[in-house]
PDB file of C-alpha atoms and ligand atoms in Angstrom:
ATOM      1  CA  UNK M   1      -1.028 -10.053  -5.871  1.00  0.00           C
ATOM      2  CA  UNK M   2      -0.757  -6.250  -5.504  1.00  0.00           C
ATOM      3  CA  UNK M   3      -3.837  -4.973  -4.149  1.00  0.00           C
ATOM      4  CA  UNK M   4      -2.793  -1.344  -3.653  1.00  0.00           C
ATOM      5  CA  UNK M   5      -0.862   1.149  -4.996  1.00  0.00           C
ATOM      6  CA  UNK M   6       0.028   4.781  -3.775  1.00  0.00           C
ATOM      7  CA  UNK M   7       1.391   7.408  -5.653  1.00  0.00           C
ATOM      8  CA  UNK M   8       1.940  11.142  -5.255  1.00  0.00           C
ATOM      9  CA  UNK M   9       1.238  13.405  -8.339  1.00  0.00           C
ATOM     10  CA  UNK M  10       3.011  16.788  -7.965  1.00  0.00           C
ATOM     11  CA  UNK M  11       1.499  18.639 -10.936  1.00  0.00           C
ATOM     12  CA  UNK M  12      -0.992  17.783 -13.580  1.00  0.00           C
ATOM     13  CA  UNK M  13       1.252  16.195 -16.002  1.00  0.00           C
ATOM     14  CA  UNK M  14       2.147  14.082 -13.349  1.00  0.00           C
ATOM     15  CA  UNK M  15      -1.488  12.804 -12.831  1.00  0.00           C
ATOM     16  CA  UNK M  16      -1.856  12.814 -17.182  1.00  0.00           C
ATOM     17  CA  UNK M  17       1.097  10.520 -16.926  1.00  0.00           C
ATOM     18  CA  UNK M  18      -0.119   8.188 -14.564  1.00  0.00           C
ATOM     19  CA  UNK M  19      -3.165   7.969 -16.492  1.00  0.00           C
ATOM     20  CA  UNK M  20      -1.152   7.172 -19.991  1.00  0.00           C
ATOM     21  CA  UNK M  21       0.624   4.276 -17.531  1.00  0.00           C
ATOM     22  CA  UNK M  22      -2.529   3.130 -16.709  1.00  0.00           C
ATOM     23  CA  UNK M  23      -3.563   3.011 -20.366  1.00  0.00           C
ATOM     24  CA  UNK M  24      -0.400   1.004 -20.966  1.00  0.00           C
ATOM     25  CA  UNK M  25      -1.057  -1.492 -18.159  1.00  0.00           C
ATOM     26  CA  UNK M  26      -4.550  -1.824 -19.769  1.00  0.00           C
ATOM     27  CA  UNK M  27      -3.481  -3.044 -23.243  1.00  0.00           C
ATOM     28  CA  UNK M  28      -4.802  -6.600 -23.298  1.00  0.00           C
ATOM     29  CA  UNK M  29      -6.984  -6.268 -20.913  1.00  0.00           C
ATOM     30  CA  UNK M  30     -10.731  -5.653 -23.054  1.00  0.00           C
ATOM     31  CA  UNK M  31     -12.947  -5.096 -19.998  1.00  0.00           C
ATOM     32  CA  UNK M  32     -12.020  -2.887 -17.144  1.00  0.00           C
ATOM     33  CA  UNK M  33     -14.612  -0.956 -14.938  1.00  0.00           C
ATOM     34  CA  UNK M  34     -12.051   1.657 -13.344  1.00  0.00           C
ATOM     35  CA  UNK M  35     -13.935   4.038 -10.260  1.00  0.00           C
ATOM     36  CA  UNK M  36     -12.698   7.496  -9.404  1.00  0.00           C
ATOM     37  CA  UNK M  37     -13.505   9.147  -6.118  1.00  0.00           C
ATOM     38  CA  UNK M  38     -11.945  12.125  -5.172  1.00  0.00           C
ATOM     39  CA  UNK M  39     -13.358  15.951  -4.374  1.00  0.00           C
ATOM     40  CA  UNK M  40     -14.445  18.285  -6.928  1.00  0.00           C
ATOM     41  CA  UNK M  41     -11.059  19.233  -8.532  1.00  0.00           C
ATOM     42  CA  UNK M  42      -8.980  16.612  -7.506  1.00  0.00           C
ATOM     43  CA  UNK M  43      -8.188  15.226 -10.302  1.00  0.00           C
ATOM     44  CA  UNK M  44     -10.373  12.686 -11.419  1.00  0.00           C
ATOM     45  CA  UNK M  45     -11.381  14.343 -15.141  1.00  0.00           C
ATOM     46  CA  UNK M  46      -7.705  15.088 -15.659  1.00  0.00           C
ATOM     47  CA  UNK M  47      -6.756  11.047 -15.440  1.00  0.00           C
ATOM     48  CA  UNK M  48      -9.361  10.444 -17.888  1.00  0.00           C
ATOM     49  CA  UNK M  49      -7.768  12.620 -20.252  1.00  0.00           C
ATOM     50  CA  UNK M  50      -4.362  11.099 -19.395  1.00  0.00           C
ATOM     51  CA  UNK M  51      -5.559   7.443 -20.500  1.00  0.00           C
ATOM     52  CA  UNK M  52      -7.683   8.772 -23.309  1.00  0.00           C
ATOM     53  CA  UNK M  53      -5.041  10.785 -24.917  1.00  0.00           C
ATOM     54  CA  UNK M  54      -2.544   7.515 -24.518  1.00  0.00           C
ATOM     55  CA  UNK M  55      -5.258   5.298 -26.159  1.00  0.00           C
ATOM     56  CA  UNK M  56      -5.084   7.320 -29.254  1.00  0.00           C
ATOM     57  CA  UNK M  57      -7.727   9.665 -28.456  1.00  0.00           C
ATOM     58  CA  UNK M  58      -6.691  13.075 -30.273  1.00  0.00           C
ATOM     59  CA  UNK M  59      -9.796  15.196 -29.405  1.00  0.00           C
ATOM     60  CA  UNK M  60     -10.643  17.286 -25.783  1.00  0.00           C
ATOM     61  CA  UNK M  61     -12.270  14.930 -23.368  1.00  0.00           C
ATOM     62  CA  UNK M  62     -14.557  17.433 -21.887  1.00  0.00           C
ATOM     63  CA  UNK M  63     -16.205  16.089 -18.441  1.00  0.00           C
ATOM     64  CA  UNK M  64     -19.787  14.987 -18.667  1.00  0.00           C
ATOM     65  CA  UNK M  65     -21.619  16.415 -15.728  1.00  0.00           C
ATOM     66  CA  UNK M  66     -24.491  17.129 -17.391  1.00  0.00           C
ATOM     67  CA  UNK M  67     -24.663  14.367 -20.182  1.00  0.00           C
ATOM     68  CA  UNK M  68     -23.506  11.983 -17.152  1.00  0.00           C
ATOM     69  CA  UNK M  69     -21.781  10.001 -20.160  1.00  0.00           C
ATOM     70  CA  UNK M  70     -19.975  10.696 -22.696  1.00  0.00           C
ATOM     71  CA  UNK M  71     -18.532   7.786 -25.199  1.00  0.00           C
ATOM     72  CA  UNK M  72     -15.609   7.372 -27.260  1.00  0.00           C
ATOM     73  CA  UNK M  73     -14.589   4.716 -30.053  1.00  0.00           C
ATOM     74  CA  UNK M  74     -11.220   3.551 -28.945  1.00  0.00           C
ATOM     75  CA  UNK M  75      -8.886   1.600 -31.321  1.00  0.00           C
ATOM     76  CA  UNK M  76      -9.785  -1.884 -30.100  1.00  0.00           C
ATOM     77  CA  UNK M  77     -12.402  -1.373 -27.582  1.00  0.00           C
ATOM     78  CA  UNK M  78     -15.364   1.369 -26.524  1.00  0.00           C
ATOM     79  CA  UNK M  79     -15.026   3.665 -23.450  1.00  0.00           C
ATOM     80  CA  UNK M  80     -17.700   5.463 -21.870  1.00  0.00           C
ATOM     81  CA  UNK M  81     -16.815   8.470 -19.516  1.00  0.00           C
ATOM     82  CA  UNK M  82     -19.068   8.993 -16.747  1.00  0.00           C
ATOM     83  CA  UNK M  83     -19.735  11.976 -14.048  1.00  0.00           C
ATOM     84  CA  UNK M  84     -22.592  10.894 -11.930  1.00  0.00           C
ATOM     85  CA  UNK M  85     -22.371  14.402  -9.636  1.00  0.00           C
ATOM     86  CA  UNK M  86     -25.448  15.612 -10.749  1.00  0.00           C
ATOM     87  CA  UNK M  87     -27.203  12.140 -10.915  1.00  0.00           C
ATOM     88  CA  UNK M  88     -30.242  12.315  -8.329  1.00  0.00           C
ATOM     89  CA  UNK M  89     -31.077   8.711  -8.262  1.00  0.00           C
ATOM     90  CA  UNK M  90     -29.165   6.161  -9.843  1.00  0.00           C
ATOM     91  CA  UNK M  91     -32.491   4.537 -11.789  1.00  0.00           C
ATOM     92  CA  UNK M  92     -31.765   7.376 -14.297  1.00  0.00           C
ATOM     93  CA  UNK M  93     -28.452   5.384 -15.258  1.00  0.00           C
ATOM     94  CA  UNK M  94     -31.715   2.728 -16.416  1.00  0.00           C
ATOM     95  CA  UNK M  95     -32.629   5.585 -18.502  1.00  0.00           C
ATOM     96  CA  UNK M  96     -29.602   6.280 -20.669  1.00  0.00           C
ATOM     97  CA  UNK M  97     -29.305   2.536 -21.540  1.00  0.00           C
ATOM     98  CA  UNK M  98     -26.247   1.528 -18.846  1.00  0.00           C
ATOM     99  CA  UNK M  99     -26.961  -1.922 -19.349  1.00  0.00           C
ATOM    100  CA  UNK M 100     -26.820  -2.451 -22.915  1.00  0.00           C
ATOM    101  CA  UNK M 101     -23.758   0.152 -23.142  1.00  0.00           C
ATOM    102  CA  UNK M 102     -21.495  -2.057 -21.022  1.00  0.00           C
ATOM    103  CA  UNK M 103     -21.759  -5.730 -23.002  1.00  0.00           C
ATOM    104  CA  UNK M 104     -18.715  -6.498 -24.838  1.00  0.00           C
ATOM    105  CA  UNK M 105     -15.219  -4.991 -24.762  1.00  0.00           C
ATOM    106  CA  UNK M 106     -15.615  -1.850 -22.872  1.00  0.00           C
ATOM    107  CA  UNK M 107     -12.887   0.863 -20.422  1.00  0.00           C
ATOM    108  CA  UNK M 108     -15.753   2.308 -18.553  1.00  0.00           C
ATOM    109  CA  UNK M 109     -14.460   5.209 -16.228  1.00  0.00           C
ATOM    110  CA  UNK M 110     -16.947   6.730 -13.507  1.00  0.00           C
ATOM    111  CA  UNK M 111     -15.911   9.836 -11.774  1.00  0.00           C
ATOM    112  CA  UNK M 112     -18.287   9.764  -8.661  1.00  0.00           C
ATOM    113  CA  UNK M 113     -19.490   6.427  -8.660  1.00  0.00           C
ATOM    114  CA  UNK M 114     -20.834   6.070  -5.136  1.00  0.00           C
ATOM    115  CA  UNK M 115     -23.770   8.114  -6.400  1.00  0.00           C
ATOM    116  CA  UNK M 116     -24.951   5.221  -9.500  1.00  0.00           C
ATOM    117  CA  UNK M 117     -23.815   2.495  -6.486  1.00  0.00           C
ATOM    118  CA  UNK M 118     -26.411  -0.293  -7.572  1.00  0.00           C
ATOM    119  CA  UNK M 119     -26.963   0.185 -11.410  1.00  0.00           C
ATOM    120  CA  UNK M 120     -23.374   0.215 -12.239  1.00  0.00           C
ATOM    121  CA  UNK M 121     -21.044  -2.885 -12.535  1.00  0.00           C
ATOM    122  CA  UNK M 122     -18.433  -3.929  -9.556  1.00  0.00           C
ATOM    123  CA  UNK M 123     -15.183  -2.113 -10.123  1.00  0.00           C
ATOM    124  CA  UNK M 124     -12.132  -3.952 -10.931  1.00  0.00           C
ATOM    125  CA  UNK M 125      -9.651  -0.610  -9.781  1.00  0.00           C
ATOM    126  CA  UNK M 126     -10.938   2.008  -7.442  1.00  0.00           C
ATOM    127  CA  UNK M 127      -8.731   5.372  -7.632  1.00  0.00           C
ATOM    128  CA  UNK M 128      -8.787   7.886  -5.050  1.00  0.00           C
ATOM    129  CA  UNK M 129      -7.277  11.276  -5.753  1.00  0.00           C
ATOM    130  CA  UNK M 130      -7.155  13.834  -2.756  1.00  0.00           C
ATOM    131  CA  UNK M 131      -4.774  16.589  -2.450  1.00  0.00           C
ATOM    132  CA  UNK M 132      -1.662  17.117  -1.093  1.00  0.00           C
ATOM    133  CA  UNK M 133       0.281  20.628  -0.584  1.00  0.00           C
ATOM    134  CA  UNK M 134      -0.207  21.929  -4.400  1.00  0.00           C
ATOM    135  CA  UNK M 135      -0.083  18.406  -5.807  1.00  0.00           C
ATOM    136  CA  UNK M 136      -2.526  15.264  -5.303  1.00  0.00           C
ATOM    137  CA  UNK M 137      -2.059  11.818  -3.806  1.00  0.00           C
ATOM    138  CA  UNK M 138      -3.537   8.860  -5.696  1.00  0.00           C
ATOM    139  CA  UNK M 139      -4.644   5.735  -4.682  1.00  0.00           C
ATOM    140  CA  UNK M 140      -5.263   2.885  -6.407  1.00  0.00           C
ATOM    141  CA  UNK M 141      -7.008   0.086  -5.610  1.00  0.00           C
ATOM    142  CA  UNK M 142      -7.505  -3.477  -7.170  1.00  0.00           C
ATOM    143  CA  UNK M 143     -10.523  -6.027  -6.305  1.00  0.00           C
ATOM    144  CA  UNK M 144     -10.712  -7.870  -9.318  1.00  0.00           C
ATOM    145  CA  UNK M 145      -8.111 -10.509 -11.073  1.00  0.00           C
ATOM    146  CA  UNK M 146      -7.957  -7.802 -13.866  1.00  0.00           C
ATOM    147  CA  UNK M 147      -7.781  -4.483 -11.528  1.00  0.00           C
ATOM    148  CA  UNK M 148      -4.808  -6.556  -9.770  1.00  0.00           C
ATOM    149  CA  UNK M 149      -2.920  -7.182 -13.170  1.00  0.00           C
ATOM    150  CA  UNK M 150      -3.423  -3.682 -14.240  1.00  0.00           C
ATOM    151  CA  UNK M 151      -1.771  -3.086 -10.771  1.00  0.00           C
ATOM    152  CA  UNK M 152       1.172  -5.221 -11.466  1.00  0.00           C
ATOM    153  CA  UNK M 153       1.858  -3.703 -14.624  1.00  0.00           C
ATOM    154  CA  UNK M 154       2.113  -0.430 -14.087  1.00  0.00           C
ATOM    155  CA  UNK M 155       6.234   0.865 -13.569  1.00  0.00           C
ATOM    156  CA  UNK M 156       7.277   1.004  -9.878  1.00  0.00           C
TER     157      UNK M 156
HETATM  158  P1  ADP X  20     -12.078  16.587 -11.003  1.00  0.00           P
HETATM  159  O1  ADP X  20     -12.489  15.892 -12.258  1.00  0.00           O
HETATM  160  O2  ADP X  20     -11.638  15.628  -9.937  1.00  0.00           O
HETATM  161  O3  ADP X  20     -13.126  17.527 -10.492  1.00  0.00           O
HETATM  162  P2  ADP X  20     -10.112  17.923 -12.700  1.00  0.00           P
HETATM  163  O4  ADP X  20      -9.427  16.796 -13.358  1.00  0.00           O
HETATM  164  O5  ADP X  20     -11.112  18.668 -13.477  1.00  0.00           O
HETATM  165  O6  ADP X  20     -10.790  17.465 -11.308  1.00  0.00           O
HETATM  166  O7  ADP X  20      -8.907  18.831 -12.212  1.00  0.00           O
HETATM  167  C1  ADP X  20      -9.047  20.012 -11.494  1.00  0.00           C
HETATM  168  C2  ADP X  20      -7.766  20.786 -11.545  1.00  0.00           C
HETATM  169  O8  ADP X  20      -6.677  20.142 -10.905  1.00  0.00           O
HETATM  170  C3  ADP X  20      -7.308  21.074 -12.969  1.00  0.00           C
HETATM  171  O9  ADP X  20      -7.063  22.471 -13.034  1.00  0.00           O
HETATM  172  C4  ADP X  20      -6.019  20.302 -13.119  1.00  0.00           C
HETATM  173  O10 ADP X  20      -5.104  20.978 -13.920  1.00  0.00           O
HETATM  174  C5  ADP X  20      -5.513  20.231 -11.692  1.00  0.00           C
HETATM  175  N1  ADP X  20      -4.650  19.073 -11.429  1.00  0.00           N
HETATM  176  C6  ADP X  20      -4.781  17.805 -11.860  1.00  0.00           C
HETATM  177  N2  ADP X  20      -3.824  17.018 -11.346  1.00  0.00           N
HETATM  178  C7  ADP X  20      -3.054  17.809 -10.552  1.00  0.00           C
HETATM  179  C8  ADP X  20      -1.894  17.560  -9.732  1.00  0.00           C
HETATM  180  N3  ADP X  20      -1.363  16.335  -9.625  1.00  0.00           N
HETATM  181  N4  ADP X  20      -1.368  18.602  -9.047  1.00  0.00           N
HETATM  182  C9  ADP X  20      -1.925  19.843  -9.144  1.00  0.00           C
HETATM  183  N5  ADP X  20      -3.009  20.133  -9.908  1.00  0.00           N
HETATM  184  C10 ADP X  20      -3.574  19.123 -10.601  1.00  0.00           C
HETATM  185 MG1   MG X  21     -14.341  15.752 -13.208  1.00  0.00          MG
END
């Protein structure tokens, strides 16, 4: 089972193409709760738009960190985006209907999830995105059967 994965990303179409592998290693696989931690700029909104793009999304992703969530209608599946930096307590997640949001086949991406820790569900792939030189090293981490299979499917 691979439980880790590290990769370095030395521009931003690197870090969009990870993100359309990841969308490729995701086909299949309806529910995945992916969690992005990284520092302001690292990355994190620009491997959204990678995956989105790849799953046939043609419009700008633009990041939600005032909305704190922004959905799209995917071919076979919802997503919901969200940016929890500006989220004060994670109760408001309660507030904006989380819970009824996430039932059924859903890619739910969270760009700094440690703030909603407690009202959001257990990630199956934690990605951490932190920079190196000019570029940005990823990390990707599995701890789920699914997170580990989206793992194993991306290229070497
Ligand atoms: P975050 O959502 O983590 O705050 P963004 O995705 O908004 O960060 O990206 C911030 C900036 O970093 C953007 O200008 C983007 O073009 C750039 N960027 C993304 N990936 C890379 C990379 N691998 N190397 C260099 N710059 C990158
Ligand atoms: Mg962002």
């Amino acid at each position: 089972m691979t439980a880790s994965v590290q990769r370095l990303l030395e521009d931003e179409p690197a870090t969009m193409a990870l993100g359309s592998e990841l969308a490729a290693a995701g086909r299949g696989l309806p529910r995945q709760i992916v969690y992005l931690h990284g520092d302001l700029g690292a990355g994190k909104t620009t491997l959204v738009r990678g995956m989105l793009r790849a799953l046939g999304h043609a419009g700008i992703v633009r990041s939600p960190t005032y909305t704190l969530l922004e959905p799209y209608d995917l071919a076979d599946r919802g997503c919901l985006h969200l940016d929890l930096y500006r989220l004060a307590d994670a109760g408001e997640l309660d507030y904006i209907g989380l819970r009824e949001l996430l039932s059924g086949p859903v890619l739910v991406l969270v760009e700094w999830p440690e703030r909603g820790l407690g009202a959001l569900p257990e990630p199956d792939l934690s990605i951490t995105l932190s920079y190196r030189g000019t570029g940005r090293e990823a990390v990707l981490e599995a701890s789920s059967d699914v997170g580990a299979r989206l793992l194993e499917s991306l290229p070497g």
